[in-house]
mmCIF file of C-alpha atoms and ligand atoms in Angstrom:
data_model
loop_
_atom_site.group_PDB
_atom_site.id
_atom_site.type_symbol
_atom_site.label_atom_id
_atom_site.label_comp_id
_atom_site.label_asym_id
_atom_site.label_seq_id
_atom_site.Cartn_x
_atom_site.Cartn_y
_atom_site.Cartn_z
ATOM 1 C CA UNK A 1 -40.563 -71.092 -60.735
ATOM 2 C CA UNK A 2 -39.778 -74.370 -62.077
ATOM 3 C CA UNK A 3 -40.814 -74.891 -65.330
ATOM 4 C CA UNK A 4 -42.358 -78.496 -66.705
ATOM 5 C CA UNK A 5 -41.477 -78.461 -70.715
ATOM 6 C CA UNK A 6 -44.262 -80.116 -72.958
ATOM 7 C CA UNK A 7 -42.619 -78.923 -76.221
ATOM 8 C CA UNK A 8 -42.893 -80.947 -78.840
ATOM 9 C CA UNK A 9 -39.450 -81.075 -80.302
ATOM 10 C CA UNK A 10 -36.633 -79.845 -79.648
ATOM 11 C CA UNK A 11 -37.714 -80.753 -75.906
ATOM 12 C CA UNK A 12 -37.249 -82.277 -72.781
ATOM 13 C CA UNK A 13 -34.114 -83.711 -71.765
ATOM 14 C CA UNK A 14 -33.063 -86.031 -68.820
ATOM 15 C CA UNK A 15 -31.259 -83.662 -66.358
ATOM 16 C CA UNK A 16 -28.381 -86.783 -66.218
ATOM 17 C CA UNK A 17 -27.557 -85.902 -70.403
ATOM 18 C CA UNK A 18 -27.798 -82.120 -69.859
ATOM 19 C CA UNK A 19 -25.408 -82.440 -66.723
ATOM 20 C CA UNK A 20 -22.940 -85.026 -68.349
ATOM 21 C CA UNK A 21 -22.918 -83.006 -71.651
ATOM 22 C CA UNK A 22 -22.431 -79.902 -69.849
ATOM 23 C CA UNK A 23 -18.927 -81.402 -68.402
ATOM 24 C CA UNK A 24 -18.003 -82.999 -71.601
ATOM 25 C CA UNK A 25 -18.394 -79.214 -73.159
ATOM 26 C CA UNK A 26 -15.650 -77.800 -70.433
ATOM 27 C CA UNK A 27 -13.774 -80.988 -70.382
ATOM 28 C CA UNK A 28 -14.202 -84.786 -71.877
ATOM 29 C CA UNK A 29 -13.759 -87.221 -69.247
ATOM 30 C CA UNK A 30 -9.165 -86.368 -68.955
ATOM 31 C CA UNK A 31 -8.751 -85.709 -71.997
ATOM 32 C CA UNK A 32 -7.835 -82.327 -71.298
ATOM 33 C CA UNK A 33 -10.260 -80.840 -74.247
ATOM 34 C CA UNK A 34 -13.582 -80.008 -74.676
ATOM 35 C CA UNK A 35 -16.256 -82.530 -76.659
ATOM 36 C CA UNK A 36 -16.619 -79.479 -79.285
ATOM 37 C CA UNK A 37 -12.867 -79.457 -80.071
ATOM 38 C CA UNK A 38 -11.854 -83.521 -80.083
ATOM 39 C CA UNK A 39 -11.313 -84.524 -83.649
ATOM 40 C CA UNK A 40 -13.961 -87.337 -84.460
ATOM 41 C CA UNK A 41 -10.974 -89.121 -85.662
ATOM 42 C CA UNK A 42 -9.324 -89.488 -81.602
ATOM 43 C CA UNK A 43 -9.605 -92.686 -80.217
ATOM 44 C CA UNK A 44 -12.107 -91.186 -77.249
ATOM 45 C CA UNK A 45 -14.597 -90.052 -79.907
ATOM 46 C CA UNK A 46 -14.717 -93.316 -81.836
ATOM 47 C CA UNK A 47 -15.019 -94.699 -78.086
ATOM 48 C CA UNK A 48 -18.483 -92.518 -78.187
ATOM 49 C CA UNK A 49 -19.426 -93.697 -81.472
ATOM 50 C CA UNK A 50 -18.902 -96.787 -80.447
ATOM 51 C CA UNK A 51 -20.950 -96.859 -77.082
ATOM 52 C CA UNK A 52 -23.496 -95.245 -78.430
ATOM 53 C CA UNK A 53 -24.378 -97.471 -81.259
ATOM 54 C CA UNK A 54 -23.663 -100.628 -79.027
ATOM 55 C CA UNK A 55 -26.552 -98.914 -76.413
ATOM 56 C CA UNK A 56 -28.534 -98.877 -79.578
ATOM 57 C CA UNK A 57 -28.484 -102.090 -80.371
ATOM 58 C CA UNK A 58 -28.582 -103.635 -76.648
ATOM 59 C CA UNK A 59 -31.786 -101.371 -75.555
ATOM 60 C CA UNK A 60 -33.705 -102.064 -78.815
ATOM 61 C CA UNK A 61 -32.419 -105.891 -79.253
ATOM 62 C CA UNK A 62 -31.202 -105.034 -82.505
ATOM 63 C CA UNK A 63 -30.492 -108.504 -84.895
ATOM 64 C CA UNK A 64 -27.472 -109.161 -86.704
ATOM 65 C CA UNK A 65 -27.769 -107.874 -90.012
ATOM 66 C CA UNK A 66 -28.296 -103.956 -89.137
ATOM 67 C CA UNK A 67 -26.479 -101.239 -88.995
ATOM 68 C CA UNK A 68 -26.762 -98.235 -86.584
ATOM 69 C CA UNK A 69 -26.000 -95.020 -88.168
ATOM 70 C CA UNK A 70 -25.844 -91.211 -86.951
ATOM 71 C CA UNK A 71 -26.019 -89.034 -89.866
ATOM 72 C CA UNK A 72 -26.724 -85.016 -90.356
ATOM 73 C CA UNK A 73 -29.504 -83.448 -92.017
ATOM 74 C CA UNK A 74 -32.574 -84.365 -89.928
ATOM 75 C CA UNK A 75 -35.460 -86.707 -90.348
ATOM 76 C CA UNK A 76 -36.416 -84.603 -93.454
ATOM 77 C CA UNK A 77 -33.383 -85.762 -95.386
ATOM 78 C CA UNK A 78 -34.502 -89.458 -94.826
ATOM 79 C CA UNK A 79 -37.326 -88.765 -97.069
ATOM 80 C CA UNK A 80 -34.933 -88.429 -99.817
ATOM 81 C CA UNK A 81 -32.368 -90.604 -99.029
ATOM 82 C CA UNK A 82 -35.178 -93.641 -98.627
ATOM 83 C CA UNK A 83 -35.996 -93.254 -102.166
ATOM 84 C CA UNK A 84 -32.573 -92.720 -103.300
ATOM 85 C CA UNK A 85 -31.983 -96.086 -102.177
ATOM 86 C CA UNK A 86 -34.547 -98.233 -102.213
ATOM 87 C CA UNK A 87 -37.046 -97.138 -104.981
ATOM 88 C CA UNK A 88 -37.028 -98.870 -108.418
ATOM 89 C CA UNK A 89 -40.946 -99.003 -110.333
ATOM 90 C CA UNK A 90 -43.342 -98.376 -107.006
ATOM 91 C CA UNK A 91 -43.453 -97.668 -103.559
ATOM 92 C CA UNK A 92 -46.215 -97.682 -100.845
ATOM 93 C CA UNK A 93 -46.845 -95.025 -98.238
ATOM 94 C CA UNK A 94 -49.416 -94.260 -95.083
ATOM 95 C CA UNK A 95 -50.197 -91.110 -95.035
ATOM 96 C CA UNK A 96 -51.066 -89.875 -91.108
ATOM 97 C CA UNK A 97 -49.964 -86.207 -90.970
ATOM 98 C CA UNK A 98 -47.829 -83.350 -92.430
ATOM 99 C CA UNK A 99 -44.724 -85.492 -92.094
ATOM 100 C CA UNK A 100 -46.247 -88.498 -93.958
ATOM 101 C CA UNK A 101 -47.140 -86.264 -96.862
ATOM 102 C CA UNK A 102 -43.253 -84.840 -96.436
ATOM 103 C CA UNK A 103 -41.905 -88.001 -97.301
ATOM 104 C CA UNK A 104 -44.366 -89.219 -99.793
ATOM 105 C CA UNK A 105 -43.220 -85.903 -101.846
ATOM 106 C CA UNK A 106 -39.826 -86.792 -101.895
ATOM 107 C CA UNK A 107 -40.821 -90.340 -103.246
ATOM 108 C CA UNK A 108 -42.715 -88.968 -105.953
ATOM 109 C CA UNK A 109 -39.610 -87.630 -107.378
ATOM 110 C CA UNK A 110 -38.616 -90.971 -108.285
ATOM 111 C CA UNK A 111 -41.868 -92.250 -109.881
ATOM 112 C CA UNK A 112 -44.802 -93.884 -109.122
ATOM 113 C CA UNK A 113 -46.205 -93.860 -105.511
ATOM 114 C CA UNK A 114 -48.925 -95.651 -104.081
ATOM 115 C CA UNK A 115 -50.844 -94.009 -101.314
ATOM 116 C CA UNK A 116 -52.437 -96.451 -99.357
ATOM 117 C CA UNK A 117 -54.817 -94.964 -96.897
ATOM 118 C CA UNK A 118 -54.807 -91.620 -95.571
ATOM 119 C CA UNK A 119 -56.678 -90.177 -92.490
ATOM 120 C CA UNK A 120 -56.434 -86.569 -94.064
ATOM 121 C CA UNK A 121 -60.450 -86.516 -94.522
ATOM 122 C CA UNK A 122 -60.131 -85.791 -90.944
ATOM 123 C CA UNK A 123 -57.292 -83.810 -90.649
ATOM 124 C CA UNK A 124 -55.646 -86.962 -89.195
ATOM 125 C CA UNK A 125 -57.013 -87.335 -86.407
ATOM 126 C CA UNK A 126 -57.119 -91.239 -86.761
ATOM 127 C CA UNK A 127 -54.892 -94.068 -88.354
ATOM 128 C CA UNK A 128 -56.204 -95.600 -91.554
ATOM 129 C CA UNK A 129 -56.829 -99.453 -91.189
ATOM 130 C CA UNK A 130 -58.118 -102.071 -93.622
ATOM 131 C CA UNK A 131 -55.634 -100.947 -96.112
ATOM 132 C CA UNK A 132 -53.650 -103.609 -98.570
ATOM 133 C CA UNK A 133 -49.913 -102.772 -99.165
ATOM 134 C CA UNK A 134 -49.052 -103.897 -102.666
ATOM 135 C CA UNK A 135 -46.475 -106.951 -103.138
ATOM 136 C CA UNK A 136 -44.862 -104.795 -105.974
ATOM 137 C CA UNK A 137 -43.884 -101.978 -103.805
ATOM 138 C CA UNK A 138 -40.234 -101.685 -103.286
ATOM 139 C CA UNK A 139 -40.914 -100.478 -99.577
ATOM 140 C CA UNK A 140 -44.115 -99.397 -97.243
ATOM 141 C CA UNK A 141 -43.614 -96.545 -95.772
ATOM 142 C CA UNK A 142 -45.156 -96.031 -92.146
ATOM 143 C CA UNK A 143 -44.726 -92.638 -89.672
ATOM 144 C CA UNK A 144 -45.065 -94.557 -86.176
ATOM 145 C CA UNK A 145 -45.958 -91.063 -84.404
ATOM 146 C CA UNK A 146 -47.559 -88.467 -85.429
ATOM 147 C CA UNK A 147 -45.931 -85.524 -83.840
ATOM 148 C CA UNK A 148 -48.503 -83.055 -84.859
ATOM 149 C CA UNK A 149 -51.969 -84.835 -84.470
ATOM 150 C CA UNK A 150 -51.304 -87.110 -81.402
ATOM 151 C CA UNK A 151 -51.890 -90.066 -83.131
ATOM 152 C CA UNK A 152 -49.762 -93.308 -83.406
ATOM 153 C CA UNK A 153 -49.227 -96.991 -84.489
ATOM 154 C CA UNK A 154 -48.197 -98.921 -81.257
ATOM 155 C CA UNK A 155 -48.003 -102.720 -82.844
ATOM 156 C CA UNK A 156 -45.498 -103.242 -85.270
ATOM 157 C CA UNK A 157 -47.494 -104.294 -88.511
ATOM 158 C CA UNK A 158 -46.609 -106.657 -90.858
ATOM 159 C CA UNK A 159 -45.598 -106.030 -93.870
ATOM 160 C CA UNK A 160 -44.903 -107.904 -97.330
ATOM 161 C CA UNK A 161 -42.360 -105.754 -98.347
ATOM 162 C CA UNK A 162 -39.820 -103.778 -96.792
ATOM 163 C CA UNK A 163 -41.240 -101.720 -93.978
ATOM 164 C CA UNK A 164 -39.180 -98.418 -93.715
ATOM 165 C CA UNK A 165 -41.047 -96.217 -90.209
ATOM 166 C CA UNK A 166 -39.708 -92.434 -88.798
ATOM 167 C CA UNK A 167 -40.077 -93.001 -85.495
ATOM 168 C CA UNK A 168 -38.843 -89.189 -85.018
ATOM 169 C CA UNK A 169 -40.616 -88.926 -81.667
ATOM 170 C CA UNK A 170 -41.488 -92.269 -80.535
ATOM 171 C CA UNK A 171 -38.314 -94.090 -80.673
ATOM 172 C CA UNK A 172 -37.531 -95.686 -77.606
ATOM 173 C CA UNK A 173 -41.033 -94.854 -75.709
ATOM 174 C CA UNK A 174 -42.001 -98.774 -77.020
ATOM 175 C CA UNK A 175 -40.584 -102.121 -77.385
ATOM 176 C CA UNK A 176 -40.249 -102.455 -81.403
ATOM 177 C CA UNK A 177 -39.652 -105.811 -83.024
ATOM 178 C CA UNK A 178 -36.976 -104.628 -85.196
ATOM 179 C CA UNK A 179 -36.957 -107.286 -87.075
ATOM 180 C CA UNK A 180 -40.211 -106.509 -88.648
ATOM 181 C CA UNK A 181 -38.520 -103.201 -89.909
ATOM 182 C CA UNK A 182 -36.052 -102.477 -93.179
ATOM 183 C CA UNK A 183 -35.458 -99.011 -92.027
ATOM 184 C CA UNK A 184 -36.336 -97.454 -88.393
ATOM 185 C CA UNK A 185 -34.919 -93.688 -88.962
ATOM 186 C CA UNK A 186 -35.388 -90.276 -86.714
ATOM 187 C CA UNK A 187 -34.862 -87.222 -86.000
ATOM 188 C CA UNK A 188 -32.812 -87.120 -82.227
ATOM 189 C CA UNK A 189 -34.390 -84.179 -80.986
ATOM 190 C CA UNK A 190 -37.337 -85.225 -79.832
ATOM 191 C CA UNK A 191 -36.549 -87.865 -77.427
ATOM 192 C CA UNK A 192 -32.959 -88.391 -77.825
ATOM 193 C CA UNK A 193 -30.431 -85.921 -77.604
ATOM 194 C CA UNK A 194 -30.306 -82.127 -78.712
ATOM 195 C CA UNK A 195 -30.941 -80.891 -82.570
ATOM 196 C CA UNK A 196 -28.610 -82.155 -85.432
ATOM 197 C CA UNK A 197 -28.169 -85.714 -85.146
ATOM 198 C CA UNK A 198 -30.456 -88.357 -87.656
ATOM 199 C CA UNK A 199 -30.638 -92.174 -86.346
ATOM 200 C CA UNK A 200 -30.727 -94.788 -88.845
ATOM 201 C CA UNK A 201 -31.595 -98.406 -88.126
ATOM 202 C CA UNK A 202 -31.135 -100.351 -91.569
ATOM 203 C CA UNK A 203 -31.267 -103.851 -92.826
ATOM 204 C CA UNK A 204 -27.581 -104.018 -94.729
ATOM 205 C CA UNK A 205 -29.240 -106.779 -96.885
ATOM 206 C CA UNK A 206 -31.964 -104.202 -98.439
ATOM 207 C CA UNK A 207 -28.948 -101.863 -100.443
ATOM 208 C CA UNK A 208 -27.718 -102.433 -103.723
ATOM 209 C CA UNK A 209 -30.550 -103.021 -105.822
ATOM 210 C CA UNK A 210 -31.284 -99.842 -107.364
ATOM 211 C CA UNK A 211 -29.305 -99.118 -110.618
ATOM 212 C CA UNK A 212 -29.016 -95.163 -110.189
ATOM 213 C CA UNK A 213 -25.967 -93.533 -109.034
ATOM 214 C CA UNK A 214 -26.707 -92.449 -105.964
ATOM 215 C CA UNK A 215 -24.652 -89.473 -104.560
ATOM 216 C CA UNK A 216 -22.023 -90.357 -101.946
ATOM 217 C CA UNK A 217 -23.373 -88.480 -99.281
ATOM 218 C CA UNK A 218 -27.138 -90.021 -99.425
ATOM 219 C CA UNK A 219 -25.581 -93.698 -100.365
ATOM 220 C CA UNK A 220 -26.572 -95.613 -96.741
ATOM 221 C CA UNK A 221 -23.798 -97.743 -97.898
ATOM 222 C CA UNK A 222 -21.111 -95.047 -97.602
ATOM 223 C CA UNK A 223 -22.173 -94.773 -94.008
ATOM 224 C CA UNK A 224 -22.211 -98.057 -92.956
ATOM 225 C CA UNK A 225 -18.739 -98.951 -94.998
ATOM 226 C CA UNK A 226 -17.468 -96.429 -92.702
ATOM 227 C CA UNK A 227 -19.421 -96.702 -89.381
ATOM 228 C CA UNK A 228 -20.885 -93.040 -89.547
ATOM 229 C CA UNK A 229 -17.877 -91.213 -89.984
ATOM 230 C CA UNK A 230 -17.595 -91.201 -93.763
ATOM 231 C CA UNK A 231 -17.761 -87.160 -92.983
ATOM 232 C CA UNK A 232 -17.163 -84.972 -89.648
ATOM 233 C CA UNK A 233 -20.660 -86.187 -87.436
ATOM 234 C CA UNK A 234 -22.375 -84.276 -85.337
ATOM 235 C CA UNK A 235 -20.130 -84.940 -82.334
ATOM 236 C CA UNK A 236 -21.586 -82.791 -79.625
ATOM 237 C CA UNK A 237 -25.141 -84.301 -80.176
ATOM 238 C CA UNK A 238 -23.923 -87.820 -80.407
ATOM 239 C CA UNK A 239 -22.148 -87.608 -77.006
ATOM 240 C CA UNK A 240 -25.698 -85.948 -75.935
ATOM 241 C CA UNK A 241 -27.584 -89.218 -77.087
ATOM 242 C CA UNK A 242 -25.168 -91.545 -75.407
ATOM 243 C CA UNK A 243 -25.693 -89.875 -71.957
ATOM 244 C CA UNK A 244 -29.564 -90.563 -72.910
ATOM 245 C CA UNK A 245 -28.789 -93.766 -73.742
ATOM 246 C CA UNK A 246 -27.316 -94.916 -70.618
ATOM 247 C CA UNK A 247 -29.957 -92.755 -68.681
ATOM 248 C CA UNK A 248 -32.293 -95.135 -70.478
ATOM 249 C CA UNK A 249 -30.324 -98.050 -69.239
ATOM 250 C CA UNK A 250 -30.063 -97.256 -65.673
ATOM 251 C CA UNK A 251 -34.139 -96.534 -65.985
ATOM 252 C CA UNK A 252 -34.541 -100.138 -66.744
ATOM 253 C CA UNK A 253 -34.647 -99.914 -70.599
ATOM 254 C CA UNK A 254 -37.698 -100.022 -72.974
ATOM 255 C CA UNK A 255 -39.941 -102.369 -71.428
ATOM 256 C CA UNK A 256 -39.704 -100.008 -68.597
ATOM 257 C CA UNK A 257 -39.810 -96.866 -70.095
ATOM 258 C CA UNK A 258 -42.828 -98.127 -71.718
ATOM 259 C CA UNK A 259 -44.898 -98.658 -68.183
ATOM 260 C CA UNK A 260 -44.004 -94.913 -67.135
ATOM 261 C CA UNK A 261 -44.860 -93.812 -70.763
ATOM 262 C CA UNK A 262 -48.084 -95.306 -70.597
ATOM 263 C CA UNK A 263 -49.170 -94.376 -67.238
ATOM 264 C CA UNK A 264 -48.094 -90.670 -68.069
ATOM 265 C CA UNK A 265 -50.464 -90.462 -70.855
ATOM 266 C CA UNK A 266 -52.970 -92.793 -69.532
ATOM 267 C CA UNK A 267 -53.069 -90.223 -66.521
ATOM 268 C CA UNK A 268 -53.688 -86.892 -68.921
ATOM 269 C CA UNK A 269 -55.828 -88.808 -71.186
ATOM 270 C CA UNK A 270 -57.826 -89.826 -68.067
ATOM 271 C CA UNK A 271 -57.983 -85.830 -67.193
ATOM 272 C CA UNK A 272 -59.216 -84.844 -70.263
ATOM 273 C CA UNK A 273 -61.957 -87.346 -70.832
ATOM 274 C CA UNK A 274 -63.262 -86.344 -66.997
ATOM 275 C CA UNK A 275 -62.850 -82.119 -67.620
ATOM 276 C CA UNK A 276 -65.455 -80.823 -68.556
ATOM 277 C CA UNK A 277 -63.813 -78.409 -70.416
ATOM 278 C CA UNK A 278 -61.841 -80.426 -72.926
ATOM 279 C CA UNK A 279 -62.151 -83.111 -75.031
ATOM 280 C CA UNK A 280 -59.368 -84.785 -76.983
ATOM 281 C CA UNK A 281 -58.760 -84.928 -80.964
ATOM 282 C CA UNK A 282 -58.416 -88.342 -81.574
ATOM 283 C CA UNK A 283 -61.322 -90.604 -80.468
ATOM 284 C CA UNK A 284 -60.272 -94.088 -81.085
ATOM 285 C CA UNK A 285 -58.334 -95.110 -77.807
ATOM 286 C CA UNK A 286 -56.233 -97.041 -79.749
ATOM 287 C CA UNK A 287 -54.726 -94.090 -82.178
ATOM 288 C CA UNK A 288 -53.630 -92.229 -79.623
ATOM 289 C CA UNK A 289 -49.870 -91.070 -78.854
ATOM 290 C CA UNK A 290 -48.062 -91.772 -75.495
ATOM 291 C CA UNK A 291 -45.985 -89.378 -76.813
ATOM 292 C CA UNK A 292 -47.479 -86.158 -78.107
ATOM 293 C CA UNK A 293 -51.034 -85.293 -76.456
ATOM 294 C CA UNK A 294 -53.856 -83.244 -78.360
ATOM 295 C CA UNK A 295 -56.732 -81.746 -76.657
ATOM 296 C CA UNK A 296 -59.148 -78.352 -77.297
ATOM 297 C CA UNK A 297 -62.263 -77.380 -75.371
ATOM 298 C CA UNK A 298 -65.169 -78.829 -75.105
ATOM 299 C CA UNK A 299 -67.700 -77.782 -77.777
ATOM 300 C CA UNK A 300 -69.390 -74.605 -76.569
ATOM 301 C CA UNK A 301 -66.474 -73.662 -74.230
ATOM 302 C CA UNK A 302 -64.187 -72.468 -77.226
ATOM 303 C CA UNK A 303 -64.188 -69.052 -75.674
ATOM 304 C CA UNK A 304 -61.919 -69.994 -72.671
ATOM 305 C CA UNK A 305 -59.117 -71.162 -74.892
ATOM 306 C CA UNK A 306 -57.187 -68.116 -74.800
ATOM 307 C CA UNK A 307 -57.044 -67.911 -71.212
ATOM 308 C CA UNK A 308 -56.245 -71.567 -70.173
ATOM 309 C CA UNK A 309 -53.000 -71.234 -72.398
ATOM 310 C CA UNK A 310 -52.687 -67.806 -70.185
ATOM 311 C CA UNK A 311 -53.627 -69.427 -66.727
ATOM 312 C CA UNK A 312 -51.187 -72.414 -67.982
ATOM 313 C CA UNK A 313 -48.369 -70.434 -68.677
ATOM 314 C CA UNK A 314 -48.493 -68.512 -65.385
ATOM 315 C CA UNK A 315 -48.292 -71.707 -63.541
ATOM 316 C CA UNK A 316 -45.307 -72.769 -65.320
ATOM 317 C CA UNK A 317 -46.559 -74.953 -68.352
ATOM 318 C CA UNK A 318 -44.083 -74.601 -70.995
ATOM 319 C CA UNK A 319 -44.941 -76.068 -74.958
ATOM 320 C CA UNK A 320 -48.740 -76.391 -74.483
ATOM 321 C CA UNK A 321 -50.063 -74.757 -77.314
ATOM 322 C CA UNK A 322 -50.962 -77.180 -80.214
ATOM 323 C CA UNK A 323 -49.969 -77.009 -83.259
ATOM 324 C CA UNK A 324 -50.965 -74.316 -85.564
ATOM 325 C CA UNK A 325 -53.204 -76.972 -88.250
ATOM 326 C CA UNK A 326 -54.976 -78.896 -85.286
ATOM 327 C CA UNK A 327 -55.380 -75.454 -82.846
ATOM 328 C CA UNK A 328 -55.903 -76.369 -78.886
ATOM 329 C CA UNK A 329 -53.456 -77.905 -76.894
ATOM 330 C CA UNK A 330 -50.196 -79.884 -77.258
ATOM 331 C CA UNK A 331 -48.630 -81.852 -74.566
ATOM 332 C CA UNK A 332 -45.729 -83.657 -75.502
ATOM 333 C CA UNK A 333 -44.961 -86.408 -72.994
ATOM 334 C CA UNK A 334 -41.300 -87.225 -73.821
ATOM 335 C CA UNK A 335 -39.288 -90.220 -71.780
ATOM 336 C CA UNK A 336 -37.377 -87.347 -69.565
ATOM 337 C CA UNK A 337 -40.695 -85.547 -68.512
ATOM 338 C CA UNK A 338 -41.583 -86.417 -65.166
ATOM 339 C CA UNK A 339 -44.634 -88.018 -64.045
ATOM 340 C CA UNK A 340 -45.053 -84.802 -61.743
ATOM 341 C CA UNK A 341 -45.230 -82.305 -64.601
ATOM 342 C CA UNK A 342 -48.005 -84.599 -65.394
ATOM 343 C CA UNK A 343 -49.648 -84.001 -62.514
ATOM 344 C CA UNK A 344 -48.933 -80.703 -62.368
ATOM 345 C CA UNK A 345 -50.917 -80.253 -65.904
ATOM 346 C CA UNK A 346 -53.519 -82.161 -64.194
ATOM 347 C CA UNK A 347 -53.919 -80.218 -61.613
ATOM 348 C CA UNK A 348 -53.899 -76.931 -63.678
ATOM 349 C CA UNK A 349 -56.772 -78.187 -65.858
ATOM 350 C CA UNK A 350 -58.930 -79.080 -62.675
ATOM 351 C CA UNK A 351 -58.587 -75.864 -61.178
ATOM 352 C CA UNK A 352 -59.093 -74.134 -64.400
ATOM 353 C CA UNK A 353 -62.520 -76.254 -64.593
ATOM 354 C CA UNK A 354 -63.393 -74.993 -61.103
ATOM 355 C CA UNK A 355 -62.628 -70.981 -62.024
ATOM 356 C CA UNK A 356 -65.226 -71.515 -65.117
ATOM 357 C CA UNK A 357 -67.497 -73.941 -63.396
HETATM 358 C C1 LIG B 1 -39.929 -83.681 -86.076
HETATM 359 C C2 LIG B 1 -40.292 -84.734 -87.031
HETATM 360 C C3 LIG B 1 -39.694 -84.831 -88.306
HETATM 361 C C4 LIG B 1 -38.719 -83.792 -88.829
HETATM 362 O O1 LIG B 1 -37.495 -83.982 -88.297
HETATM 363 P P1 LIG B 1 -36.255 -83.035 -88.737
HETATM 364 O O2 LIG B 1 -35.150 -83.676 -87.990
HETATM 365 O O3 LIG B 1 -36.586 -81.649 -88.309
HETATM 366 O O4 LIG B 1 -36.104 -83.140 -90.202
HETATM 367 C C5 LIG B 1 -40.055 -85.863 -89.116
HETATM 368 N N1 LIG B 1 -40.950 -86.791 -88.727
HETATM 369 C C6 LIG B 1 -41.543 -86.743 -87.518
HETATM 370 C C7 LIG B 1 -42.517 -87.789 -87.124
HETATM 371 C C8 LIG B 1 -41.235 -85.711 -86.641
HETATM 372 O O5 LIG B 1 -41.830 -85.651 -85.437
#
C-alpha cells in the first residue's frame, strides 16, 4: 500500500531528489565514483557546492551582500553560534515553542536576554503580537515556524535591529524578503534534503563586532572566507538539497510553491473546521502553519483518539501523531507531499466521522 508521509522532520522528499541521489550514490554523473567517496576538494563537488548555493540565491532573490553557507551540526548549533557572533550587552528573542526557548538558552550564556513576548501561557498555540523589540538589542530573534505547535509568522516583520529567523521547516514554502533578515538559518531536513546539513543565509556586513574570540569552527566568518568548505561538508546531503533545489525550479519556484502550499493546508484546515470530530489548536487563522498541521478531537469526543490514529495508520497515514507536549494529531505538509495525500487524509477523517456518527 502506498504510503503518504506527514512526518514532521526528517520527512518527505520529492521522488526527483531521492531518484537523482540514489544514482549519484552508485555513480556521480561519469565520474566513475560514488557521491560518498568524491573528495569535497574535486572539481565536480565544488561544481555542487557551487550550484547549490547559486539555486539558493536565484529561488529566494538573495541581495548582494549575503552569503550562503552549508554547515554541520543542525539548527541546534545555530543557537550557539548566533550568540557567538553577534551578541555584545543584549539581545531580543520571541519565544513561540520548544525551539524558541532552545535558542533563547543558548543566548543566555552570553548575558542579558530580553524576552519579548511569549505565547507559552497557552502552550503556544498562538503568536505574540503588540510586542516592542528594543533598539539596544544586538539582534531579534524570530522562529518563522513552529514545528511543534502549528503555528507561524507568514509576513516578514520589521525589525530595528538585526533580525536573525530559523526557518527550519518553512524555508522555501514562502516568498521571504531577505532583505529584511541578518540571518535566515535551518535545519535541511525538513523540507530540504536528508539529515545533516545546516543552511545559513547571513548578512557579511553584521560580523566582526564582537570582541570575544570566537572558536574557528562557530566563526561564520571562517565559513564564508572559505565558501563552506573550511572543513569536510556534509557532501551526500548537499548533493540531496541541490536535486531539491532544481525540483523547486522546474515546479515554478517560491511564488509557486507557495499557491500549492497554501491550498494544501487551506484544504485540511477546511476539513477540520467542517468534522465534527476535530477541532484545530491554533484558533487565530492567521497563526497557523502551511507547513506543520495540529488538530485533536472535538471536546467530548476525546475517547476516539486512539482509534483514528489506528484507523489512520491502516489506511496508510504515516507521521500523524502530534507531538508528545500538544497530544492529537500532526500533519506535516512539506513542499514534496502531494496534494493527493491531502486528500487522502481528508477522506480518512470523513469516513472516520461517518463510523462514529
Ligand atoms: C527541527 C527544528 C530544529 C532543530 O533542528 P536540528 O537540525 O535537529 O538541530 C530547530 N528549529 C526548528 C523550527 C525545527 O523545526
Amino acid at each position: 500500500m502506498k504510503k503518504h508521509n506527514f512526518y514532521a522532520g526528517p520527512s518527505i522528499l520529492p521522488q526527483f531528489t531521492i531518484e537523482n541521489t540514489s544514482k549519484a550514490v552508485l555513480e556521480l554523473n561519469g565520474a566513475g565514483l560514488s557521491i560518498m567517496e568524491i573528495s569535497h576538494r574535486s572539481k565536480e563537488f565544488q561544481a555542487i557546492m557551487d550550484e547549490a548555493t547559486g539555486l539558493f540565491v536565484e529561488l529566494l532573490n538573495i541581495p548582494d551582500g549575503y552569503s550562503v553557507l552549508f554547515l554541520g551540526g543542525g539548527a541546534s548549533t545555530q543557537f550557539a553560534m548566533i550568540p557567538f557572533n553577534l551578541f555584545k550587552k543584549k539581545a531580543a528573542y520571541l519565544n513561540t515553542g520548544s525551539w524558541s526557548k532552545k535558542a533563547i538558552k543558548e543566548g543566555k550564556i552570553f548575558g542579558e536576554v530580553d524576552v519579548v513576548a511569549s505565547s507559552e501561557d497557552k502552550n503556544f498555540s498562538y503568536i505574540p503580537k503588540n510586542y516592542t523589540i528594543p533598539q539596544d538589542a544586538d539582534y531579534f530573534h524570530i522562529t518563522t515556524n513552529n514545528t511543534i505547535y502549528g503555528t507561524e509568522i507568514r509576513k516578514d516583520i520589521d525589525s530595528p535591529v538585526p533580525l536573525v529567523a530559523d526557518m527550519s521547516s518553512d524555508i522555501f514554502s514562502r516568498r521571504v524578503d531577505v532583505s529584511k533578515y541578518a540571518i535566515i538559518y535551518g535545519g535541511a531536513q525538513k523540507n530540504l534534503a536528508p539529515a545533516g546539513v545546516t543552511f545559513v543565509i547571513i548578512k557579511n556586513d553584521i560580523l566582526g563586532k564582537v570582541d570575544r574570540t570566537i572558536p574557528t569552527m562557530l566563526n561564520y566568518q571562517t565559513h564564508i572566507d572559505k565558501g563552506s568548505m573550511f572543513n569536510t561538508p556534509p557532501c551526500l546531503p548537499v548533493y540531496a538539497a541541490l536535486q531539491t533545489l532544481k525540483w523547486l525550479r522546474n515546479m515554478g519556484g517560491i511564488p509557486e510553491m507557495e499557491k500549492i502550499d497554501e491550498k494544501k493546508a487551506g484544504m485540511l484546515y477546511e476539513e477540520i473546521e467542517r468534522n465534527s470530530l476535530f477541532r484545530c489548536t491554533v484558533a487565530d487563522k492567521e497563526d497557523r502553519s502551511i507547513m506543520n498541521v495540529c488538530f485533536v478531537m472535538e471536546e467530548g469526543r476525546e475517547d476516539l483518539e486512539k482509534g483514528f490514529l489506528e484507523y489512520a495508520t491502516s489506511k496508510g497515514m504515516v507521521g500523524i501523531k502530534g507531538h508528545r507536549s500538544v497530544g492529537g494529531f500532526r500533519a506535516s505538509l512539506y513542499n514534496a507531499l502531494p496534494v493527493e495525500s491531502v486528500e487522502a487524509l481528508i477522506g480518512v477523517m470523513q469516513e472516520y466521522e461517518k463510523k462514529n456518527a
